[in-house]
Tab-separated table of C-alpha atoms and ligand atoms in Angstrom:
chain	number	residue	atom	x	y	z
A	28	MET	CA	-26.544	11.297	13.983
A	29	PRO	CA	-26.569	14.445	16.157
A	30	ARG	CA	-23.396	16.118	17.441
A	31	ASP	CA	-23.434	14.348	20.800
A	32	ALA	CA	-23.706	10.906	19.185
A	33	HIS	CA	-20.410	11.023	17.272
A	34	THR	CA	-16.780	11.923	17.880
A	35	ILE	CA	-15.994	14.507	15.197
A	36	SER	CA	-15.235	17.966	16.519
A	37	ARG	CA	-14.466	21.124	14.562
A	38	LYS	CA	-10.986	21.213	16.059
A	39	GLN	CA	-10.066	18.242	13.882
A	40	ILE	CA	-11.124	19.962	10.675
A	41	SER	CA	-8.706	22.214	8.826
A	42	GLU	CA	-9.217	25.949	9.200
A	43	ASN	CA	-9.512	26.396	5.436
A	44	ALA	CA	-12.147	23.696	5.096
A	45	LEU	CA	-14.117	25.324	7.923
A	46	LYS	CA	-13.869	28.736	6.234
A	47	VAL	CA	-15.328	27.300	3.038
A	48	LEU	CA	-18.079	25.431	4.873
A	49	TYR	CA	-19.095	28.497	6.877
A	50	ARG	CA	-19.058	30.914	3.954
A	51	LEU	CA	-21.268	28.591	1.875
A	52	ASN	CA	-23.605	28.092	4.798
A	53	LYS	CA	-23.857	31.807	5.600
A	54	SER	CA	-24.653	32.512	1.959
A	55	GLY	CA	-27.721	30.299	2.213
A	56	PHE	CA	-26.297	27.124	0.702
A	57	LYS	CA	-26.053	23.673	2.207
A	58	ALA	CA	-22.492	22.702	3.026
A	59	TYR	CA	-21.079	19.398	4.160
A	60	LEU	CA	-17.727	17.827	4.720
A	61	VAL	CA	-17.887	14.541	2.884
A	62	GLY	CA	-16.019	11.387	1.973
A	63	GLY	CA	-12.535	10.502	3.185
A	64	GLY	CA	-12.344	13.421	5.626
A	65	VAL	CA	-15.380	12.303	7.619
A	66	ARG	CA	-14.565	8.592	7.289
A	67	ASP	CA	-10.979	8.992	8.474
A	68	LEU	CA	-11.840	11.270	11.401
A	69	LEU	CA	-14.376	8.717	12.621
A	70	LEU	CA	-11.720	6.010	12.351
A	71	GLY	CA	-9.143	8.103	14.185
A	72	ILE	CA	-6.941	8.490	11.097
A	73	GLU	CA	-5.623	11.872	10.042
A	74	PRO	CA	-7.415	12.748	6.761
A	75	LYS	CA	-5.295	13.351	3.678
A	76	ASP	CA	-7.579	16.161	2.587
A	77	PHE	CA	-11.008	17.620	3.262
A	78	ASP	CA	-13.634	17.529	0.556
A	79	VAL	CA	-16.704	19.734	0.670
A	80	VAL	CA	-20.025	19.243	-1.068
A	81	THR	CA	-22.781	21.794	-1.496
A	82	ASN	CA	-25.964	22.591	-3.415
A	83	ALA	CA	-24.309	25.696	-4.878
A	84	THR	CA	-23.283	25.282	-8.521
A	85	PRO	CA	-19.649	25.823	-9.551
A	86	GLU	CA	-20.626	29.255	-10.897
A	87	GLU	CA	-22.303	30.229	-7.623
A	88	ILE	CA	-19.269	29.014	-5.700
A	89	LYS	CA	-17.005	31.088	-7.913
A	90	LYS	CA	-18.960	34.203	-7.001
A	91	LEU	CA	-18.430	33.566	-3.302
A	92	PHE	CA	-14.682	32.970	-3.359
A	93	ARG	CA	-12.107	35.139	-5.063
A	94	ASN	CA	-9.576	32.310	-4.711
A	95	CYS	CA	-11.744	29.862	-6.680
A	96	ARG	CA	-10.941	27.973	-9.863
A	97	VAL	CA	-13.464	25.794	-11.643
A	98	VAL	CA	-11.747	22.639	-12.901
A	99	GLY	CA	-12.541	19.318	-14.543
A	100	ARG	CA	-14.555	18.123	-17.488
A	101	ARG	CA	-15.760	14.721	-16.442
A	102	PHE	CA	-16.640	16.190	-13.040
A	103	ARG	CA	-16.830	19.949	-12.813
A	104	LEU	CA	-15.503	21.024	-9.428
A	105	ALA	CA	-14.498	24.199	-7.660
A	106	HIS	CA	-11.049	24.445	-6.128
A	107	ILE	CA	-10.692	27.013	-3.394
A	108	VAL	CA	-7.022	27.799	-3.187
A	109	PHE	CA	-5.295	28.807	0.049
A	110	GLY	CA	-1.629	28.930	-0.881
A	111	ARG	CA	-0.619	25.306	-1.159
A	112	ASP	CA	-3.786	24.025	0.429
A	113	VAL	CA	-6.707	23.401	-1.906
A	114	ILE	CA	-10.224	22.640	-0.728
A	115	GLU	CA	-12.210	20.761	-3.307
A	116	VAL	CA	-15.865	21.780	-3.460
A	117	ALA	CA	-18.264	19.613	-5.454
A	118	THR	CA	-21.892	20.252	-6.259
A	119	PHE	CA	-24.377	17.489	-5.363
A	120	ARG	CA	-24.538	15.010	-8.233
A	121	GLY	CA	-27.924	13.888	-9.470
A	122	HIS	CA	-29.228	10.932	-11.431
A	123	HIS	CA	-28.770	10.592	-15.137
A	124	GLY	CA	-32.276	10.809	-16.496
A	125	GLU	CA	-32.973	11.444	-20.174
A	126	SER	CA	-29.439	11.974	-21.267
A	127	ASN	CA	-28.309	15.391	-22.341
A	128	GLU	CA	-24.883	14.943	-23.943
A	129	LYS	CA	-23.635	18.241	-22.592
A	130	VAL	CA	-24.031	17.245	-18.984
A	131	SER	CA	-23.815	13.483	-18.980
A	132	LYS	CA	-22.334	10.893	-21.289
A	133	ALA	CA	-21.340	7.246	-21.125
A	134	ASN	CA	-19.426	5.015	-23.543
A	135	ALA	CA	-20.411	1.587	-24.868
A	136	GLU	CA	-19.044	-0.230	-21.795
A	137	GLY	CA	-21.105	1.994	-19.513
A	138	ARG	CA	-18.204	4.192	-18.466
A	139	LEU	CA	-19.263	7.717	-17.554
A	140	LEU	CA	-17.402	10.212	-19.667
A	141	ARG	CA	-19.235	13.192	-18.285
A	142	ASP	CA	-21.164	13.476	-15.038
A	143	ASN	CA	-22.427	16.967	-14.454
A	144	VAL	CA	-26.059	16.433	-13.564
A	145	TYR	CA	-26.757	18.230	-10.292
A	146	GLY	CA	-29.162	16.994	-7.657
A	147	GLU	CA	-29.917	16.725	-3.938
A	148	ILE	CA	-27.927	15.173	-1.116
A	149	ASP	CA	-29.600	11.751	-1.190
A	150	GLU	CA	-28.958	11.447	-4.929
A	151	ASP	CA	-25.399	12.587	-4.369
A	152	ALA	CA	-24.947	9.855	-1.784
A	153	GLU	CA	-26.091	7.201	-4.240
A	154	ARG	CA	-23.497	8.341	-6.742
A	155	ARG	CA	-20.598	7.950	-4.342
A	156	ASP	CA	-18.553	4.757	-4.440
A	157	PHE	CA	-18.527	3.026	-1.031
A	158	THR	CA	-20.998	3.397	1.791
A	159	VAL	CA	-18.186	4.456	4.140
A	160	ASN	CA	-17.513	7.317	1.717
A	161	ALA	CA	-21.132	8.454	1.808
A	162	LEU	CA	-20.870	10.131	5.208
A	163	TYR	CA	-21.693	13.836	5.442
A	164	TYR	CA	-20.773	16.219	8.242
A	165	ASP	CA	-23.285	19.053	8.293
A	166	ILE	CA	-21.763	22.415	9.226
A	167	SER	CA	-25.161	23.904	10.120
A	168	ASP	CA	-25.719	21.639	13.135
A	169	TYR	CA	-22.556	19.472	13.340
A	170	SER	CA	-24.544	16.307	12.769
A	171	ILE	CA	-23.494	13.420	10.532
A	172	ARG	CA	-25.676	11.915	7.846
A	173	SER	CA	-24.987	8.390	6.811
A	174	TYR	CA	-26.400	6.851	3.637
A	175	GLY	CA	-26.736	3.211	2.598
A	176	GLY	CA	-25.570	2.021	6.009
A	177	GLY	CA	-22.234	3.818	5.837
A	178	MET	CA	-21.927	4.218	9.594
A	179	THR	CA	-22.731	0.563	10.269
A	180	ASP	CA	-20.260	-0.581	7.614
A	181	LEU	CA	-17.613	1.726	9.017
A	182	LYS	CA	-18.008	0.167	12.455
A	183	ALA	CA	-17.977	-3.351	11.030
A	184	GLY	CA	-14.959	-2.671	8.823
A	185	THR	CA	-16.835	-3.480	5.617
A	186	LEU	CA	-16.244	-1.923	2.233
A	187	ARG	CA	-19.496	-2.062	0.353
A	188	LEU	CA	-20.122	-0.482	-3.013
A	189	ILE	CA	-23.337	1.523	-3.270
A	190	GLY	CA	-25.758	0.092	-5.847
A	191	ASP	CA	-25.147	-2.772	-8.269
A	192	PRO	CA	-21.394	-3.473	-8.235
A	193	GLU	CA	-21.048	-4.463	-11.870
A	194	THR	CA	-22.837	-1.316	-13.075
A	195	ARG	CA	-20.779	0.853	-10.758
A	196	TYR	CA	-17.471	-0.683	-11.883
A	197	ARG	CA	-18.463	-0.283	-15.516
A	198	GLU	CA	-19.317	3.384	-14.900
A	199	ASP	CA	-15.864	3.882	-13.466
A	200	PRO	CA	-13.419	0.949	-13.394
A	201	VAL	CA	-11.074	2.891	-11.104
A	202	ARG	CA	-13.492	2.004	-8.309
A	203	MET	CA	-11.956	-1.494	-8.397
A	204	LEU	CA	-8.586	-0.007	-7.529
A	205	ARG	CA	-10.171	2.161	-4.893
A	206	ALA	CA	-11.694	-0.945	-3.300
A	207	VAL	CA	-8.210	-2.414	-2.942
A	208	ARG	CA	-6.682	0.819	-1.721
A	209	PHE	CA	-9.315	1.446	0.949
A	210	ALA	CA	-9.258	-2.184	2.063
A	211	THR	CA	-5.553	-1.963	2.897
A	212	LYS	CA	-5.536	1.635	4.103
A	213	LEU	CA	-8.516	1.234	6.412
A	214	ASN	CA	-7.882	-2.386	7.229
A	215	MET	CA	-11.325	-3.326	5.991
A	216	GLY	CA	-12.721	-6.325	4.177
A	217	ILE	CA	-14.261	-6.017	0.731
A	218	GLU	CA	-17.806	-7.302	1.107
A	219	THR	CA	-18.547	-10.428	-0.991
A	220	VAL	CA	-21.015	-8.950	-3.457
A	221	THR	CA	-18.737	-5.945	-3.937
A	222	ALA	CA	-15.718	-8.182	-4.540
A	223	ALA	CA	-17.446	-10.702	-6.826
A	224	PRO	CA	-17.260	-8.991	-10.244
A	225	ILE	CA	-13.757	-7.513	-9.900
A	226	LYS	CA	-11.646	-10.296	-11.429
A	227	GLN	CA	-13.853	-10.462	-14.467
A	228	LEU	CA	-14.075	-6.692	-14.985
A	229	ALA	CA	-10.398	-5.976	-14.262
A	230	PRO	CA	-9.505	-5.667	-17.978
A	231	LEU	CA	-11.736	-2.547	-18.167
A	232	LEU	CA	-8.893	-0.687	-16.474
A	233	LYS	CA	-7.081	-0.658	-19.809
A	234	ASP	CA	-9.481	2.001	-21.055
A	235	ILE	CA	-8.875	4.496	-18.286
A	236	PRO	CA	-7.022	7.590	-19.490
A	237	ALA	CA	-3.338	7.112	-18.753
A	238	ALA	CA	-3.021	10.451	-16.979
A	239	ARG	CA	-5.668	9.528	-14.409
A	240	MET	CA	-4.054	6.134	-13.966
A	241	TYR	CA	-0.751	7.785	-13.151
A	242	GLU	CA	-2.397	9.531	-10.196
A	243	GLU	CA	-4.126	6.369	-9.008
A	244	VAL	CA	-0.882	4.421	-9.118
A	245	LEU	CA	0.820	7.030	-6.947
A	246	LYS	CA	-1.952	6.637	-4.374
A	247	LEU	CA	-1.621	2.862	-4.472
A	248	PHE	CA	2.135	2.591	-4.155
A	249	PHE	CA	3.384	5.750	-2.463
A	250	ALA	CA	1.267	5.786	0.664
A	251	GLY	CA	2.922	3.127	2.794
A	252	LYS	CA	0.774	0.173	1.674
A	253	ALA	CA	2.452	-0.750	-1.589
A	254	LEU	CA	3.133	-4.396	-0.822
A	255	ALA	CA	-0.347	-5.035	0.567
A	256	ASN	CA	-1.908	-3.277	-2.424
A	257	PHE	CA	0.231	-5.230	-4.871
A	258	GLU	CA	-0.795	-8.513	-3.294
A	259	LEU	CA	-4.471	-7.648	-3.274
A	260	MET	CA	-4.251	-6.357	-6.844
A	261	GLN	CA	-2.739	-9.675	-7.878
A	262	GLU	CA	-5.533	-11.520	-6.151
A	263	TYR	CA	-8.117	-9.509	-8.078
A	264	LYS	CA	-6.147	-9.517	-11.358
A	265	LEU	CA	-5.844	-5.740	-11.259
A	266	PHE	CA	-2.083	-5.550	-11.623
A	267	ALA	CA	-1.759	-6.959	-15.147
A	268	PRO	CA	-3.879	-4.349	-16.954
A	269	LEU	CA	-1.752	-1.590	-15.431
A	270	PHE	CA	1.656	-3.168	-15.917
A	271	PRO	CA	1.285	-5.579	-18.840
A	272	GLN	CA	5.027	-5.964	-19.428
A	273	VAL	CA	5.741	-6.851	-15.831
A	274	ALA	CA	2.703	-9.129	-15.728
A	275	ALA	CA	3.952	-11.096	-18.753
A	276	LEU	CA	7.143	-11.994	-16.883
A	277	LEU	CA	5.233	-12.784	-13.700
A	278	LYS	CA	3.026	-15.144	-15.655
A	279	ASP	CA	6.013	-17.000	-17.132
A	280	ASP	CA	7.601	-17.477	-13.759
A	281	PRO	CA	5.309	-16.574	-10.855
A	282	LYS	CA	7.984	-17.025	-8.207
A	283	GLY	CA	10.987	-15.907	-10.207
A	284	THR	CA	13.288	-12.925	-10.200
A	285	THR	CA	10.656	-10.475	-11.437
A	286	MET	CA	8.304	-11.387	-8.605
A	287	LYS	CA	11.106	-11.059	-6.084
A	288	MET	CA	11.979	-7.687	-7.553
A	289	VAL	CA	8.395	-6.404	-7.459
A	290	GLN	CA	8.065	-7.486	-3.838
A	291	ALA	CA	11.405	-5.923	-2.940
A	292	ILE	CA	10.420	-2.608	-4.555
A	293	MET	CA	7.107	-2.544	-2.732
A	294	LYS	CA	8.736	-3.352	0.586
A	295	SER	CA	11.450	-0.775	0.232
A	296	THR	CA	8.955	1.885	-0.895
A	297	ASP	CA	6.802	1.172	2.162
A	298	GLN	CA	9.815	1.347	4.400
A	299	ARG	CA	10.898	4.696	2.973
A	300	VAL	CA	7.394	6.147	3.264
A	301	ASN	CA	7.123	4.969	6.839
A	302	GLU	CA	10.485	6.533	7.651
A	303	ASP	CA	9.396	9.790	5.964
A	304	LYS	CA	12.109	9.434	3.347
A	305	PRO	CA	11.406	10.735	-0.132
A	306	VAL	CA	10.193	8.319	-2.798
A	307	THR	CA	10.286	9.037	-6.490
A	308	PRO	CA	8.386	7.652	-9.456
A	309	SER	CA	11.620	7.574	-11.483
A	310	PHE	CA	13.146	4.968	-9.199
A	311	PHE	CA	9.883	3.086	-8.832
A	312	TYR	CA	9.302	2.692	-12.569
A	313	ALA	CA	12.967	2.072	-13.374
A	314	ALA	CA	13.040	-0.784	-10.879
A	315	LEU	CA	9.656	-2.221	-11.801
A	316	LEU	CA	10.485	-2.247	-15.494
A	317	TRP	CA	14.078	-3.425	-15.162
A	318	TYR	CA	13.434	-7.073	-16.044
A	319	PRO	CA	10.977	-6.262	-18.840
A	320	LEU	CA	13.737	-4.022	-20.171
A	321	ARG	CA	16.302	-6.830	-20.037
A	322	GLN	CA	13.866	-9.143	-21.751
A	323	ARG	CA	13.083	-6.621	-24.455
A	324	ALA	CA	16.792	-5.949	-25.018
A	325	GLU	CA	17.443	-9.649	-25.461
A	326	ASP	CA	14.533	-9.959	-27.883
A	327	ILE	CA	15.742	-7.005	-29.925
A	328	ALA	CA	19.269	-8.409	-29.984
A	329	VAL	CA	18.024	-11.745	-31.292
A	330	GLU	CA	15.698	-10.187	-33.838
A	331	SER	CA	18.045	-7.536	-35.159
A	332	GLY	CA	21.526	-8.873	-34.594
A	333	LEU	CA	22.464	-5.780	-32.579
A	334	THR	CA	24.803	-6.333	-29.664
A	335	LEU	CA	22.940	-6.636	-26.407
A	336	TYR	CA	24.506	-3.360	-25.357
A	337	ASP	CA	23.013	-1.509	-28.332
A	338	ALA	CA	19.754	-3.410	-28.086
A	339	PHE	CA	19.499	-2.258	-24.487
A	340	PHE	CA	19.357	1.372	-25.598
A	341	ALA	CA	16.706	0.636	-28.178
A	342	ALA	CA	14.707	-1.314	-25.602
A	343	MET	CA	14.700	1.584	-23.116
A	344	GLY	CA	12.552	3.699	-25.429
A	345	ASP	CA	10.254	0.787	-26.283
A	346	VAL	CA	9.595	-0.327	-22.748
A	347	MET	CA	8.949	3.168	-21.448
A	348	GLU	CA	6.672	4.003	-24.344
A	349	GLN	CA	4.663	0.862	-23.867
A	350	GLN	CA	4.235	1.529	-20.153
A	351	CYS	CA	3.099	5.066	-20.885
A	352	GLN	CA	0.164	3.742	-22.864
A	353	THR	CA	-1.508	2.630	-19.644
A	354	ILE	CA	0.156	4.985	-17.159
A	355	SER	CA	1.386	8.301	-18.464
A	356	ILE	CA	4.617	8.822	-16.594
A	357	PRO	CA	5.625	12.475	-16.852
A	358	ARG	CA	8.880	13.101	-18.667
A	359	ARG	CA	10.461	14.554	-15.560
A	360	PHE	CA	10.335	11.001	-14.168
A	361	SER	CA	10.742	8.851	-17.282
A	362	THR	CA	13.969	10.597	-18.338
A	363	PRO	CA	15.735	10.043	-15.006
A	364	ALA	CA	14.362	6.481	-14.987
A	365	LYS	CA	16.315	5.901	-18.182
A	366	ASP	CA	19.423	7.353	-16.520
A	367	ILE	CA	18.952	4.871	-13.705
A	368	TRP	CA	18.809	2.078	-16.295
A	369	GLN	CA	21.931	3.195	-18.128
A	370	LEU	CA	23.870	3.471	-14.930
A	371	GLN	CA	23.227	-0.217	-14.269
A	372	LEU	CA	25.483	-0.987	-17.221
A	373	ARG	CA	28.165	1.332	-15.946
A	374	PHE	CA	28.356	-0.202	-12.490
A	375	ASP	CA	30.198	-3.209	-13.792
A	376	ARG	CA	32.594	-1.177	-15.849
A	377	SER	CA	33.435	1.310	-13.167
A	378	GLN	CA	34.724	-0.756	-10.288
A	379	GLY	CA	38.026	1.029	-9.881
A	380	THR	CA	39.019	4.658	-9.939
A	381	ARG	CA	36.125	5.380	-12.316
A	382	ALA	CA	33.830	4.740	-9.408
A	383	PHE	CA	34.434	8.275	-8.107
A	384	LYS	CA	33.207	9.755	-11.352
A	385	LEU	CA	30.149	7.545	-11.412
A	386	MET	CA	29.264	8.617	-7.894
A	387	GLU	CA	28.950	12.206	-9.068
A	388	HIS	CA	26.149	11.329	-11.446
A	389	PRO	CA	22.928	12.993	-10.223
A	390	LYS	CA	21.078	9.684	-10.439
A	391	PHE	CA	23.840	7.667	-8.816
A	392	ARG	CA	22.026	7.136	-5.550
A	393	ALA	CA	18.836	5.880	-7.164
A	394	ALA	CA	20.791	3.689	-9.560
A	395	TYR	CA	22.813	2.292	-6.692
A	396	ASP	CA	19.632	1.498	-4.794
A	397	LEU	CA	18.397	-0.437	-7.824
A	398	LEU	CA	21.693	-2.297	-8.033
A	399	LEU	CA	21.269	-3.332	-4.399
A	400	LEU	CA	17.761	-4.604	-5.086
A	401	ARG	CA	19.004	-6.524	-8.115
A	402	GLY	CA	21.750	-8.010	-6.001
A	403	GLU	CA	19.171	-9.088	-3.453
A	404	VAL	CA	16.930	-10.837	-5.949
A	405	GLU	CA	19.465	-12.214	-8.431
A	406	ALA	CA	22.517	-13.237	-6.400
A	407	GLY	CA	25.457	-14.351	-8.601
A	408	ASN	CA	27.516	-11.687	-10.334
A	409	VAL	CA	25.019	-8.942	-9.708
A	410	ALA	CA	25.227	-9.572	-5.974
A	411	LYS	CA	29.001	-9.401	-6.218
A	412	SER	CA	28.869	-6.121	-8.055
A	413	ALA	CA	26.347	-4.794	-5.541
A	414	ALA	CA	28.619	-5.851	-2.699
A	415	TRP	CA	31.614	-4.093	-4.242
A	416	TRP	CA	29.625	-0.901	-4.599
A	417	GLN	CA	28.152	-1.138	-1.163
A	418	GLN	CA	31.589	-1.457	0.327
A	419	PHE	CA	32.780	1.486	-1.751
A	420	VAL	CA	29.802	3.734	-0.971
A	421	GLU	CA	29.816	3.003	2.753
A	422	ALA	CA	33.554	3.548	3.153
A	423	ASP	CA	35.093	6.884	4.155
A	424	GLU	CA	37.178	8.911	1.705
A	425	THR	CA	40.533	7.269	2.357
A	426	GLU	CA	39.165	3.771	2.435
A	427	ARG	CA	37.384	4.479	-0.823
A	428	LEU	CA	40.611	5.283	-2.573
A	429	ALA	CA	42.104	2.014	-1.423
A	430	ILE	CA	39.040	0.090	-2.533
A	431	ALA	CA	39.015	1.834	-5.899
A	432	ARG	CA	42.721	1.134	-6.440
A	433	SER	CA	42.227	-2.506	-5.646
A	434	GLY	CA	39.218	-2.475	-8.016
A	435	THR	CA	39.351	-5.386	-10.341
A	436	LYS	CA	38.088	-3.797	-13.494
A	437	SER	CA	40.043	-3.121	-16.646
A	438	PRO	CA	38.651	0.002	-18.295
A	439	ASN	CA	37.411	-1.191	-21.687
A	440	ARG	CA	35.607	-4.341	-20.874
A	441	ASN	CA	31.989	-5.150	-21.119
A	442	ARG	CA	30.822	-3.061	-23.999
A	443	ASN	CA	28.424	-5.872	-24.509
A	444	ALA	CA	25.952	-6.650	-21.812
A	445	THR	CA	25.853	-10.361	-22.702
A	446	GLN	CA	29.541	-10.606	-22.205
A	447	ARG	CA	29.210	-8.713	-19.003
A	448	ARG	CA	27.106	-11.514	-17.606
A	449	ARG	CA	29.244	-14.291	-18.928
A	450	ARG	CA	32.679	-12.974	-18.267
A	451	PRO	CA	34.281	-13.293	-14.900
A	452	ARG	CA	34.823	-10.296	-12.754
A	453	ALA	CA	38.575	-10.746	-12.784
A	454	PRO	CA	41.182	-12.934	-14.433
A	455	ASN	CA	41.732	-16.275	-12.796
A	456	ALA	CA	44.334	-16.469	-10.118
A	457	ASP	CA	46.908	-17.683	-12.632
A	458	GLY	CA	46.308	-14.597	-14.721
A	459	SER	CA	44.432	-16.308	-17.512
A	460	ALA	CA	41.091	-14.928	-18.519
A	461	ALA	CA	38.404	-17.393	-17.605
A	462	THR	CA	35.614	-17.846	-20.140
A	463	SER	CA	32.775	-18.295	-17.756
A	464	ALA	CA	32.147	-17.239	-14.230
A	465	PRO	CA	30.660	-19.818	-11.900
A	466	LYS	CA	27.235	-18.483	-10.987
A	467	THR	CA	27.402	-18.976	-7.306
A	468	SER	CA	31.034	-18.100	-6.770
A	469	GLY	CA	31.822	-15.447	-4.272
A	470	THR	CA	29.438	-14.347	-1.592
A	471	PRO	CA	29.270	-10.588	-1.129
A	472	LYS	CA	31.778	-11.019	1.687
A	473	ALA	CA	34.215	-12.888	-0.525
A	474	LYS	CA	33.934	-10.121	-3.067
A	475	ALA	CA	34.521	-7.481	-0.456
A	476	ALA	CA	37.655	-9.279	0.619
A	477	GLU	CA	39.090	-9.300	-2.883
B	522	LIG	P1	-8.521	9.568	0.176
B	522	LIG	O1	-8.580	11.055	0.017
B	522	LIG	O2	-8.062	9.090	1.481
B	522	LIG	O3	-7.867	8.908	-0.974
B	522	LIG	P2	-11.347	9.779	-0.296
B	522	LIG	O4	-12.465	8.854	0.008
B	522	LIG	O5	-11.422	11.146	0.285
B	522	LIG	O6	-10.028	9.039	0.112
B	522	LIG	P3	-11.216	11.111	-2.806
B	522	LIG	O7	-10.640	10.614	-4.086
B	522	LIG	O8	-10.585	12.273	-2.129
B	522	LIG	O9	-11.246	9.860	-1.858
B	522	LIG	O10	-12.741	11.394	-3.093
B	522	LIG	C1	-13.599	12.043	-2.167
B	522	LIG	C2	-14.969	11.403	-2.177
B	522	LIG	O11	-15.547	11.499	-3.480
B	522	LIG	C3	-14.965	9.911	-1.875
B	522	LIG	O12	-14.990	9.664	-0.509
B	522	LIG	C4	-16.232	9.448	-2.563
B	522	LIG	O13	-17.355	9.748	-1.811
B	522	LIG	C5	-16.259	10.304	-3.810
B	522	LIG	N1	-15.564	9.638	-4.931
B	522	LIG	C6	-14.277	9.763	-5.269
B	522	LIG	N2	-13.971	9.037	-6.349
B	522	LIG	C7	-15.104	8.408	-6.701
B	522	LIG	C8	-15.446	7.505	-7.736
B	522	LIG	N3	-14.544	7.099	-8.625
B	522	LIG	N4	-16.732	7.081	-7.798
B	522	LIG	C9	-17.660	7.506	-6.912
B	522	LIG	N5	-17.383	8.334	-5.913
B	522	LIG	C10	-16.138	8.800	-5.789
B	523	LIG	MG1	-10.129	12.762	-0.071
């Protein structure tokens, strides 16, 4: 497709990407912008990044750019670094002929462990995932090359995997997640043949290295389409292999509290992303794993005879560790996630003058946000507690003092989380301590009025 037959102009391409393209081209190599950059520009979406592909090998690229690092094992790539901006430059991939272990390797399920066979552009196109990702913008004449009907599919809004879908998913099961992500991001439909094997092959995701999965999960849930991605993942059975502990609860009670919580997290994450507010994996994982944590704590308490309070602390380690087997959550997020969990226990015990102290905790805001979500999905006592805190947090300084002083908590209650749920928030009107709190008593408003 020559320059005058498409809409992409150089003005839309980042200066750094252009520099890389031109330098490669002037040095006698072929150089194309490829993948998401081309696809998004044609769709009128601002690309997240610009990827370049060339016939120069990583070593040849390194010689051309002082600011170049060669990275990756599974795929060797060159990163050209411009301050915080990195342009990824790949070398055309070729077919895997007679296998040489050093350059290409697959496991028993057909997953490619190494893919460093170099080739020509048409081979490279066949190794890409979707036809709409096999679009190449040629810097030498500003034309676009489309392979496997990429341009037609782009116009029709069709996501079609290149080649035999089952083979391609076995080579790299992450492509199933990419199908979901592109479908929601680009508002496209997954073509029938491409969609057909997903449900059955979904369990292959368990074998993906947890570090890679962490990155994929960020792309799925932190880009403004979390709820849509969650729903489509559920449809294709892709959620359970990533979050087995959450999935177990969803299976027990598909419309229950856990489901409401997952939906609430996804919605609120989307809202924050769309408002350009920061989102953090610590909050996301703390909230997502909150009910699995409660469940695990109860199980431990029953099995070991520990109080629920103590079992809760044991469960925190267990639940996080188990999640990290599929998705390796960096410690800088898993540690604060545990703080967010612990603070949930303190909310009930700190309604009163202790509330000021709790507010100073660095994770207070995130923990408070989780409390609000829990209040939304659980109602009952949690909603009451959430309402008390909301009133306290939203008040000005002087009002806060009054609210704290009228706080209904006695300081040493609720060491045990079971008791916390069963005991009433305050003594009965006649001063006697009630033994059980009616579940539906007190709307948030009633609580606020107390
Ligand atoms: P975005 O950057 O918006 O997530 P993208 O399509 O650019 O989308 P990248 O992960 O940046 O996705 O990959 C760049 C290109 O590399 C893709 O467009 C595709 O052609 C190819 N590619 C990426 N991952 C795979 C994969 N798992 N299998 C085959 N090809 C892939
Ligand atoms: Mg990209």
